[in-house]
Amino acid sequence: MKVVQVNTGRPYKVLIGSNILADVGALVKEALSAKRLLIITDDIVNPLYGGIVAESLAKEGYEVEFFVIENGEQSKCLTVYGAILNYLADGSFTRKDAIVALGGGVVGDLAGFVAASYLRGIPFVQIPTTLLAQIDSSVGGKTAIDLDAGKNLVGAFWQPSLVVADTDTLNTLPQKEIENGLGELIKYGCLMGGEILTLLENDFTTDIERVVELAVSYKRDIVEEDEREGGVRRLLNLGHTVAHGIEKLSHYTYTHGRAVACGIVAIAKACLKEGKLNESDYNRLIALYDSYNLDYTTHYSMESIAEVAKVDKKAENKDINLVVMHAFGDCKVQKMALSDLEGYLL
Ligand SMILES: NC(=O)c1ccc[n+]([C@@H]2O[C@H](COP(=O)([O-])OP(=O)(O)OC[C@H]3O[C@@H](n4cnc5c(N)ncnc54)[C@H](O)[C@@H]3O)[C@@H](O)[C@H]2O)c1
């Protein structure tokens, strides 16, 4: 088992390994002194892993209850959030109790925000079961729900007390969700270069534990320096300005991972045109996407994508923090006028 220590305001460990769910009770016991635990999970993950997690926690003396949500982004909403808070209050959960988020990023974001806000904050444990959640969303303390006006508009920074990533859970993940996570994983390859890039170029599934450890360690370094995204944490948004535009224009029919792939390629193309990224790195990036059959093309024009960014950022002094790529392992945040974005991407 690999251990990544995260030293944010609340320090915690990220445990990464194969077949560790059966021991999750003992692992949680080392991190938490709670009595009652509410496992928040979804209707796909629960039949797969709810039983093994509950059994292991009960073996350590925890009183365990479940709140099962419908799977999918639509559950990251005020209605489901309110229903969970009422469940906790009606059941007299106290600050000595805790939340366990068992599932992908939807469950993690929602359960994390419940934990951040119920009784002004109770502890929570993340047990991520998607590639995206294991390499990214379960670490760093961003929690949120969506509003009709947009994604992640209400939330809090609230660090978990422990993250347990069992890489065996990825064996049941549908291919579409693997691709979704790969979009973010290749982003880490661009940001970091080095070993993770080599592992990605040689089929990342052969050493998935190491891949998760490397991505999490990178995010840990960034989050420790900038917990609330005032500076260096913005690097994690590589490709995301374009990706958000595409997701909105497509009414979220593009997976996030595919949209990020389109966004990174758009940025790489712009950097190539500027002479900041060399052709061999650009070709290496394209070859990487091709090797996983990840579609990085879009029929949406850069004009329409830049238009969405303008609408989204209207309050931010008409400047945008764009992450640019000068080489693998050399990405930078570049401030630019929103009015220049379209020309930059064309
Ligand atoms: N907090 C952050 O820092 C952060 C970062 C990136 C993304 N996010 C958020 O994460 C969310 C997306 O997360 P996601 O991609 O994990 O999607 P998800 O949570 O919707 O999971 C995708 C699908 O996979 C299913 N699933 C989960 N684990 C499974 C398993 N082991 N086997 C079979 N099926 C499984 C789920 O039921 C769901 O249908 C978005 O809401 C996004 O905003 C948050």
mmCIF file of N, CA and C in Angstrom, residues 82-189:
data_model
loop_
_atom_site.group_PDB
_atom_site.id
_atom_site.type_symbol
_atom_site.label_atom_id
_atom_site.label_comp_id
_atom_site.label_asym_id
_atom_site.label_seq_id
_atom_site.Cartn_x
_atom_site.Cartn_y
_atom_site.Cartn_z
ATOM 1 N N GLY A 82 -30.212 18.697 0.728
ATOM 2 C CA GLY A 82 -31.149 18.969 1.830
ATOM 3 C C GLY A 82 -31.662 17.681 2.443
ATOM 4 N N ALA A 83 -31.951 16.697 1.605
ATOM 5 C CA ALA A 83 -32.484 15.420 2.113
ATOM 6 C C ALA A 83 -31.457 14.748 3.040
ATOM 7 N N ILE A 84 -30.176 14.827 2.670
ATOM 8 C CA ILE A 84 -29.146 14.186 3.522
ATOM 9 C C ILE A 84 -29.017 14.944 4.852
ATOM 10 N N LEU A 85 -29.041 16.289 4.777
ATOM 11 C CA LEU A 85 -28.944 17.070 6.023
ATOM 12 C C LEU A 85 -30.103 16.729 6.959
ATOM 13 N N ASN A 86 -31.320 16.628 6.385
ATOM 14 C CA ASN A 86 -32.483 16.283 7.214
ATOM 15 C C ASN A 86 -32.351 14.891 7.816
ATOM 16 N N TYR A 87 -31.778 13.969 7.019
ATOM 17 C CA TYR A 87 -31.574 12.606 7.517
ATOM 18 C C TYR A 87 -30.643 12.646 8.743
ATOM 19 N N LEU A 88 -29.575 13.422 8.630
ATOM 20 C CA LEU A 88 -28.605 13.513 9.739
ATOM 21 C C LEU A 88 -29.245 14.142 10.975
ATOM 22 N N ALA A 89 -29.997 15.236 10.740
ATOM 23 C CA ALA A 89 -30.606 15.947 11.879
ATOM 24 C C ALA A 89 -31.682 15.083 12.528
ATOM 25 N N ASP A 90 -32.544 14.457 11.703
ATOM 26 C CA ASP A 90 -33.613 13.608 12.250
ATOM 27 C C ASP A 90 -33.025 12.425 13.015
ATOM 28 N N GLY A 91 -31.876 11.954 12.582
ATOM 29 C CA GLY A 91 -31.237 10.822 13.249
ATOM 30 C C GLY A 91 -30.309 11.255 14.369
ATOM 31 N N SER A 92 -30.325 12.563 14.709
ATOM 32 C CA SER A 92 -29.504 13.097 15.805
ATOM 33 C C SER A 92 -28.012 12.784 15.662
ATOM 34 N N PHE A 93 -27.505 12.847 14.433
ATOM 35 C CA PHE A 93 -26.048 12.738 14.258
ATOM 36 C C PHE A 93 -25.389 13.952 14.915
ATOM 37 N N THR A 94 -24.267 13.737 15.553
ATOM 38 C CA THR A 94 -23.585 14.822 16.256
ATOM 39 C C THR A 94 -22.222 15.088 15.623
ATOM 40 N N ARG A 95 -21.520 16.049 16.217
ATOM 41 C CA ARG A 95 -20.175 16.363 15.710
ATOM 42 C C ARG A 95 -19.174 15.242 15.969
ATOM 43 N N LYS A 96 -19.571 14.298 16.820
ATOM 44 C CA LYS A 96 -18.672 13.156 17.087
ATOM 45 C C LYS A 96 -18.818 12.081 16.017
ATOM 46 N N ASP A 97 -19.836 12.252 15.143
ATOM 47 C CA ASP A 97 -20.068 11.264 14.090
ATOM 48 C C ASP A 97 -19.396 11.742 12.797
ATOM 49 N N ALA A 98 -19.458 10.905 11.782
ATOM 50 C CA ALA A 98 -18.732 11.266 10.541
ATOM 51 C C ALA A 98 -19.440 10.716 9.313
ATOM 52 N N ILE A 99 -19.013 11.254 8.180
ATOM 53 C CA ILE A 99 -19.557 10.866 6.875
ATOM 54 C C ILE A 99 -18.505 10.039 6.140
ATOM 55 N N VAL A 100 -18.962 9.035 5.412
ATOM 56 C CA VAL A 100 -18.072 8.284 4.523
ATOM 57 C C VAL A 100 -18.603 8.446 3.103
ATOM 58 N N ALA A 101 -17.779 8.985 2.217
ATOM 59 C CA ALA A 101 -18.176 9.166 0.811
ATOM 60 C C ALA A 101 -17.645 7.985 0.021
ATOM 61 N N LEU A 102 -18.534 7.111 -0.445
ATOM 62 C CA LEU A 102 -18.125 5.909 -1.187
ATOM 63 C C LEU A 102 -18.643 6.025 -2.618
ATOM 64 N N GLY A 103 -17.742 6.353 -3.545
ATOM 65 C CA GLY A 103 -18.177 6.478 -4.938
ATOM 66 C C GLY A 103 -17.254 7.374 -5.738
ATOM 67 N N GLY A 104 -17.783 7.919 -6.822
ATOM 68 C CA GLY A 104 -17.007 8.793 -7.694
ATOM 69 C C GLY A 104 -17.021 10.229 -7.212
ATOM 70 N N GLY A 105 -16.668 11.133 -8.117
ATOM 71 C CA GLY A 105 -16.579 12.550 -7.756
ATOM 72 C C GLY A 105 -17.910 13.168 -7.373
ATOM 73 N N VAL A 106 -19.001 12.647 -7.920
ATOM 74 C CA VAL A 106 -20.316 13.191 -7.562
ATOM 75 C C VAL A 106 -20.590 12.947 -6.080
ATOM 76 N N VAL A 107 -20.428 11.694 -5.665
ATOM 77 C CA VAL A 107 -20.640 11.353 -4.254
ATOM 78 C C VAL A 107 -19.648 12.121 -3.380
ATOM 79 N N GLY A 108 -18.385 12.183 -3.801
ATOM 80 C CA GLY A 108 -17.350 12.851 -3.000
ATOM 81 C C GLY A 108 -17.645 14.330 -2.804
ATOM 82 N N ASP A 109 -18.031 15.013 -3.896
ATOM 83 C CA ASP A 109 -18.312 16.455 -3.803
ATOM 84 C C ASP A 109 -19.536 16.729 -2.924
ATOM 85 N N LEU A 110 -20.590 15.934 -3.138
ATOM 86 C CA LEU A 110 -21.839 16.118 -2.389
ATOM 87 C C LEU A 110 -21.648 15.766 -0.909
ATOM 88 N N ALA A 111 -21.107 14.584 -0.652
ATOM 89 C CA ALA A 111 -20.916 14.137 0.736
ATOM 90 C C ALA A 111 -19.936 15.063 1.452
ATOM 91 N N GLY A 112 -18.928 15.535 0.726
ATOM 92 C CA GLY A 112 -17.958 16.458 1.319
ATOM 93 C C GLY A 112 -18.621 17.763 1.730
ATOM 94 N N PHE A 113 -19.536 18.248 0.892
ATOM 95 C CA PHE A 113 -20.204 19.500 1.237
ATOM 96 C C PHE A 113 -21.195 19.300 2.390
ATOM 97 N N VAL A 114 -21.823 18.129 2.439
ATOM 98 C CA VAL A 114 -22.671 17.809 3.599
ATOM 99 C C VAL A 114 -21.797 17.854 4.856
ATOM 100 N N ALA A 115 -20.640 17.189 4.797
ATOM 101 C CA ALA A 115 -19.749 17.150 5.967
ATOM 102 C C ALA A 115 -19.257 18.549 6.330
ATOM 103 N N ALA A 116 -18.999 19.366 5.310
ATOM 104 C CA ALA A 116 -18.469 20.721 5.567
ATOM 105 C C ALA A 116 -19.493 21.608 6.250
ATOM 106 N N SER A 117 -20.768 21.341 6.016
ATOM 107 C CA SER A 117 -21.791 22.291 6.464
ATOM 108 C C SER A 117 -22.670 21.776 7.602
ATOM 109 N N TYR A 118 -22.870 20.469 7.753
ATOM 110 C CA TYR A 118 -23.733 19.967 8.827
ATOM 111 C C TYR A 118 -23.087 20.303 10.180
ATOM 112 N N LEU A 119 -23.840 20.938 11.048
ATOM 113 C CA LEU A 119 -23.340 21.364 12.372
ATOM 114 C C LEU A 119 -22.032 22.162 12.244
ATOM 115 N N ARG A 120 -21.938 22.940 11.200
ATOM 116 C CA ARG A 120 -20.744 23.742 10.865
ATOM 117 C C ARG A 120 -19.497 22.897 10.616
ATOM 118 N N GLY A 121 -19.725 21.639 10.282
ATOM 119 C CA GLY A 121 -18.587 20.817 9.876
ATOM 120 C C GLY A 121 -18.351 19.595 10.734
ATOM 121 N N ILE A 122 -18.443 18.412 10.109
ATOM 122 C CA ILE A 122 -18.093 17.161 10.795
ATOM 123 C C ILE A 122 -17.064 16.425 9.917
ATOM 124 N N PRO A 123 -16.327 15.475 10.513
ATOM 125 C CA PRO A 123 -15.278 14.805 9.730
ATOM 126 C C PRO A 123 -15.854 13.949 8.604
ATOM 127 N N PHE A 124 -15.046 13.732 7.575
ATOM 128 C CA PHE A 124 -15.471 12.782 6.528
ATOM 129 C C PHE A 124 -14.281 12.056 5.923
ATOM 130 N N VAL A 125 -14.611 10.871 5.414
ATOM 131 C CA VAL A 125 -13.609 10.014 4.788
ATOM 132 C C VAL A 125 -14.007 9.829 3.328
ATOM 133 N N GLN A 126 -13.024 9.896 2.449
ATOM 134 C CA GLN A 126 -13.293 9.671 1.035
ATOM 135 C C GLN A 126 -12.852 8.254 0.659
ATOM 136 N N ILE A 127 -13.768 7.494 0.035
ATOM 137 C CA ILE A 127 -13.390 6.200 -0.554
ATOM 138 C C ILE A 127 -13.732 6.293 -2.044
ATOM 139 N N PRO A 128 -12.802 6.843 -2.836
ATOM 140 C CA PRO A 128 -13.085 7.082 -4.259
ATOM 141 C C PRO A 128 -13.050 5.783 -5.067
ATOM 142 N N THR A 129 -14.031 5.638 -5.976
ATOM 143 C CA THR A 129 -14.117 4.388 -6.746
ATOM 144 C C THR A 129 -14.063 4.607 -8.262
ATOM 145 N N THR A 130 -13.838 5.857 -8.693
ATOM 146 C CA THR A 130 -13.606 6.087 -10.131
ATOM 147 C C THR A 130 -12.156 6.543 -10.313
ATOM 148 N N LEU A 131 -11.679 6.414 -11.554
ATOM 149 C CA LEU A 131 -10.308 6.863 -11.842
ATOM 150 C C LEU A 131 -10.189 8.357 -11.562
ATOM 151 N N LEU A 132 -11.199 9.121 -12.009
ATOM 152 C CA LEU A 132 -11.142 10.577 -11.807
ATOM 153 C C LEU A 132 -11.088 10.921 -10.317
ATOM 154 N N ALA A 133 -11.892 10.223 -9.525
ATOM 155 C CA ALA A 133 -11.935 10.525 -8.086
ATOM 156 C C ALA A 133 -10.633 10.098 -7.404
ATOM 157 N N GLN A 134 -10.035 8.978 -7.854
ATOM 158 C CA GLN A 134 -8.805 8.517 -7.191
ATOM 159 C C GLN A 134 -7.614 9.397 -7.514
ATOM 160 N N ILE A 135 -7.528 9.869 -8.754
ATOM 161 C CA ILE A 135 -6.335 10.667 -9.110
ATOM 162 C C ILE A 135 -6.527 12.140 -8.788
ATOM 163 N N ASP A 136 -7.769 12.565 -8.551
ATOM 164 C CA ASP A 136 -7.982 14.006 -8.498
ATOM 165 C C ASP A 136 -9.002 14.457 -7.444
ATOM 166 N N SER A 137 -10.292 14.165 -7.682
ATOM 167 C CA SER A 137 -11.318 14.895 -6.913
ATOM 168 C C SER A 137 -11.370 14.555 -5.425
ATOM 169 N N SER A 138 -10.886 13.366 -5.019
ATOM 170 C CA SER A 138 -10.992 13.003 -3.595
ATOM 171 C C SER A 138 -9.939 13.707 -2.746
ATOM 172 N N VAL A 139 -8.959 14.331 -3.391
ATOM 173 C CA VAL A 139 -7.858 14.974 -2.671
ATOM 174 C C VAL A 139 -7.919 16.479 -2.891
ATOM 175 N N GLY A 140 -7.706 17.238 -1.853
ATOM 176 C CA GLY A 140 -7.597 18.688 -2.040
ATOM 177 C C GLY A 140 -8.689 19.499 -1.382
ATOM 178 N N GLY A 141 -9.791 18.823 -0.984
ATOM 179 C CA GLY A 141 -10.774 19.501 -0.141
ATOM 180 C C GLY A 141 -11.780 20.391 -0.820
ATOM 181 N N LYS A 142 -11.869 20.335 -2.161
ATOM 182 C CA LYS A 142 -12.934 21.112 -2.810
ATOM 183 C C LYS A 142 -14.208 20.288 -2.771
ATOM 184 N N THR A 143 -15.255 20.846 -2.178
ATOM 185 C CA THR A 143 -16.547 20.158 -2.132
ATOM 186 C C THR A 143 -17.583 21.089 -2.743
ATOM 187 N N ALA A 144 -18.622 20.532 -3.348
ATOM 188 C CA ALA A 144 -19.590 21.429 -3.997
ATOM 189 C C ALA A 144 -20.839 20.699 -4.447
ATOM 190 N N ILE A 145 -21.890 21.505 -4.664
ATOM 191 C CA ILE A 145 -23.066 21.023 -5.389
ATOM 192 C C ILE A 145 -23.358 22.022 -6.514
ATOM 193 N N ASP A 146 -24.241 21.622 -7.417
ATOM 194 C CA ASP A 146 -24.565 22.463 -8.572
ATOM 195 C C ASP A 146 -25.847 23.264 -8.315
ATOM 196 N N LEU A 147 -25.989 24.366 -9.011
ATOM 197 C CA LEU A 147 -27.261 25.108 -9.050
ATOM 198 C C LEU A 147 -27.762 25.073 -10.490
ATOM 199 N N ASP A 148 -29.015 25.505 -10.716
ATOM 200 C CA ASP A 148 -29.522 25.554 -12.100
ATOM 201 C C ASP A 148 -28.615 26.445 -12.951
ATOM 202 N N ALA A 149 -28.037 27.475 -12.330
ATOM 203 C CA ALA A 149 -27.224 28.438 -13.080
ATOM 204 C C ALA A 149 -25.855 27.873 -13.478
ATOM 205 N N GLY A 150 -25.418 26.787 -12.878
ATOM 206 C CA GLY A 150 -24.111 26.244 -13.262
ATOM 207 C C GLY A 150 -23.585 25.222 -12.270
ATOM 208 N N LYS A 151 -22.478 24.577 -12.683
ATOM 209 C CA LYS A 151 -21.882 23.517 -11.866
ATOM 210 C C LYS A 151 -21.045 24.092 -10.718
ATOM 211 N N ASN A 152 -21.039 23.411 -9.607
ATOM 212 C CA ASN A 152 -20.154 23.705 -8.468
ATOM 213 C C ASN A 152 -20.278 25.138 -7.963
ATOM 214 N N LEU A 153 -21.493 25.699 -8.001
ATOM 215 C CA LEU A 153 -21.636 27.106 -7.607
ATOM 216 C C LEU A 153 -21.770 27.287 -6.090
ATOM 217 N N VAL A 154 -22.087 26.207 -5.368
ATOM 218 C CA VAL A 154 -22.140 26.295 -3.897
ATOM 219 C C VAL A 154 -21.224 25.227 -3.333
ATOM 220 N N GLY A 155 -20.353 25.611 -2.423
ATOM 221 C CA GLY A 155 -19.459 24.596 -1.879
ATOM 222 C C GLY A 155 -18.561 25.162 -0.805
ATOM 223 N N ALA A 156 -17.594 24.378 -0.424
ATOM 224 C CA ALA A 156 -16.668 24.804 0.628
ATOM 225 C C ALA A 156 -15.348 24.076 0.457
ATOM 226 N N PHE A 157 -14.301 24.671 0.994
ATOM 227 C CA PHE A 157 -13.037 23.947 1.108
ATOM 228 C C PHE A 157 -13.101 23.179 2.429
ATOM 229 N N TRP A 158 -13.090 21.880 2.361
ATOM 230 C CA TRP A 158 -13.220 21.050 3.579
ATOM 231 C C TRP A 158 -12.430 19.768 3.363
ATOM 232 N N GLN A 159 -11.311 19.659 4.041
ATOM 233 C CA GLN A 159 -10.436 18.511 3.792
ATOM 234 C C GLN A 159 -10.982 17.258 4.466
ATOM 235 N N PRO A 160 -10.823 16.112 3.814
ATOM 236 C CA PRO A 160 -11.217 14.852 4.454
ATOM 237 C C PRO A 160 -10.256 14.508 5.584
ATOM 238 N N SER A 161 -10.653 13.524 6.424
ATOM 239 C CA SER A 161 -9.742 13.043 7.472
ATOM 240 C C SER A 161 -8.889 11.892 6.964
ATOM 241 N N LEU A 162 -9.329 11.283 5.868
ATOM 242 C CA LEU A 162 -8.616 10.138 5.297
ATOM 243 C C LEU A 162 -9.167 9.889 3.898
ATOM 244 N N VAL A 163 -8.284 9.431 2.997
ATOM 245 C CA VAL A 163 -8.737 8.981 1.670
ATOM 246 C C VAL A 163 -8.226 7.546 1.491
ATOM 247 N N VAL A 164 -9.137 6.649 1.127
ATOM 248 C CA VAL A 164 -8.750 5.256 0.883
ATOM 249 C C VAL A 164 -9.091 4.911 -0.566
ATOM 250 N N ALA A 165 -8.075 4.788 -1.406
ATOM 251 C CA ALA A 165 -8.297 4.513 -2.828
ATOM 252 C C ALA A 165 -7.895 3.065 -3.128
ATOM 253 N N ASP A 166 -8.888 2.215 -3.265
ATOM 254 C CA ASP A 166 -8.632 0.812 -3.630
ATOM 255 C C ASP A 166 -8.680 0.709 -5.147
ATOM 256 N N THR A 167 -7.514 0.489 -5.756
ATOM 257 C CA THR A 167 -7.447 0.509 -7.229
ATOM 258 C C THR A 167 -8.200 -0.673 -7.852
ATOM 259 N N ASP A 168 -8.489 -1.713 -7.076
ATOM 260 C CA ASP A 168 -9.271 -2.839 -7.629
ATOM 261 C C ASP A 168 -10.690 -2.419 -7.997
ATOM 262 N N THR A 169 -11.195 -1.359 -7.350
ATOM 263 C CA THR A 169 -12.569 -0.933 -7.670
ATOM 264 C C THR A 169 -12.656 -0.434 -9.113
ATOM 265 N N LEU A 170 -11.514 -0.072 -9.685
ATOM 266 C CA LEU A 170 -11.532 0.431 -11.071
ATOM 267 C C LEU A 170 -11.823 -0.694 -12.070
ATOM 268 N N ASN A 171 -11.709 -1.957 -11.608
ATOM 269 C CA ASN A 171 -11.974 -3.089 -12.515
ATOM 270 C C ASN A 171 -13.437 -3.152 -12.948
ATOM 271 N N THR A 172 -14.335 -2.577 -12.160
ATOM 272 C CA THR A 172 -15.763 -2.643 -12.528
ATOM 273 C C THR A 172 -16.223 -1.362 -13.232
ATOM 274 N N LEU A 173 -15.290 -0.433 -13.424
ATOM 275 C CA LEU A 173 -15.666 0.863 -14.013
ATOM 276 C C LEU A 173 -15.909 0.710 -15.522
ATOM 277 N N PRO A 174 -17.038 1.235 -16.040
ATOM 278 C CA PRO A 174 -17.263 1.148 -17.488
ATOM 279 C C PRO A 174 -16.181 1.902 -18.263
ATOM 280 N N GLN A 175 -15.912 1.478 -19.501
ATOM 281 C CA GLN A 175 -14.866 2.072 -20.329
ATOM 282 C C GLN A 175 -15.036 3.586 -20.455
ATOM 283 N N LYS A 176 -16.295 4.033 -20.569
ATOM 284 C CA LYS A 176 -16.565 5.468 -20.723
ATOM 285 C C LYS A 176 -16.016 6.249 -19.512
ATOM 286 N N GLU A 177 -16.122 5.647 -18.332
ATOM 287 C CA GLU A 177 -15.638 6.331 -17.121
ATOM 288 C C GLU A 177 -14.113 6.256 -17.016
ATOM 289 N N ILE A 178 -13.523 5.192 -17.568
ATOM 290 C CA ILE A 178 -12.051 5.126 -17.621
ATOM 291 C C ILE A 178 -11.560 6.266 -18.516
ATOM 292 N N GLU A 179 -12.218 6.439 -19.664
ATOM 293 C CA GLU A 179 -11.818 7.505 -20.594
ATOM 294 C C GLU A 179 -11.988 8.881 -19.965
ATOM 295 N N ASN A 180 -13.064 9.023 -19.201
ATOM 296 C CA ASN A 180 -13.312 10.278 -18.501
ATOM 297 C C ASN A 180 -12.145 10.612 -17.561
ATOM 298 N N GLY A 181 -11.702 9.604 -16.803
ATOM 299 C CA GLY A 181 -10.571 9.806 -15.892
ATOM 300 C C GLY A 181 -9.270 10.032 -16.652
ATOM 301 N N LEU A 182 -9.133 9.343 -17.791
ATOM 302 C CA LEU A 182 -7.904 9.478 -18.589
ATOM 303 C C LEU A 182 -7.688 10.915 -19.070
ATOM 304 N N GLY A 183 -8.803 11.593 -19.368
ATOM 305 C CA GLY A 183 -8.693 12.987 -19.796
ATOM 306 C C GLY A 183 -7.947 13.809 -18.744
ATOM 307 N N GLU A 184 -8.303 13.576 -17.468
ATOM 308 C CA GLU A 184 -7.626 14.290 -16.372
ATOM 309 C C GLU A 184 -6.220 13.727 -16.137
ATOM 310 N N LEU A 185 -6.079 12.424 -16.319
ATOM 311 C CA LEU A 185 -4.772 11.801 -16.069
ATOM 312 C C LEU A 185 -3.729 12.341 -17.051
ATOM 313 N N ILE A 186 -4.122 12.468 -18.310
ATOM 314 C CA ILE A 186 -3.175 12.989 -19.312
ATOM 315 C C ILE A 186 -2.846 14.456 -18.982
ATOM 316 N N LYS A 187 -3.801 15.149 -18.376
ATOM 317 C CA LYS A 187 -3.501 16.505 -17.894
ATOM 318 C C LYS A 187 -2.319 16.457 -16.907
ATOM 319 N N TYR A 188 -2.322 15.481 -15.997
ATOM 320 C CA TYR A 188 -1.200 15.354 -15.058
ATOM 321 C C TYR A 188 0.093 15.023 -15.805
ATOM 322 N N GLY A 189 -0.028 14.209 -16.871
ATOM 323 C CA GLY A 189 1.147 13.910 -17.698
ATOM 324 C C GLY A 189 1.735 15.183 -18.284
#
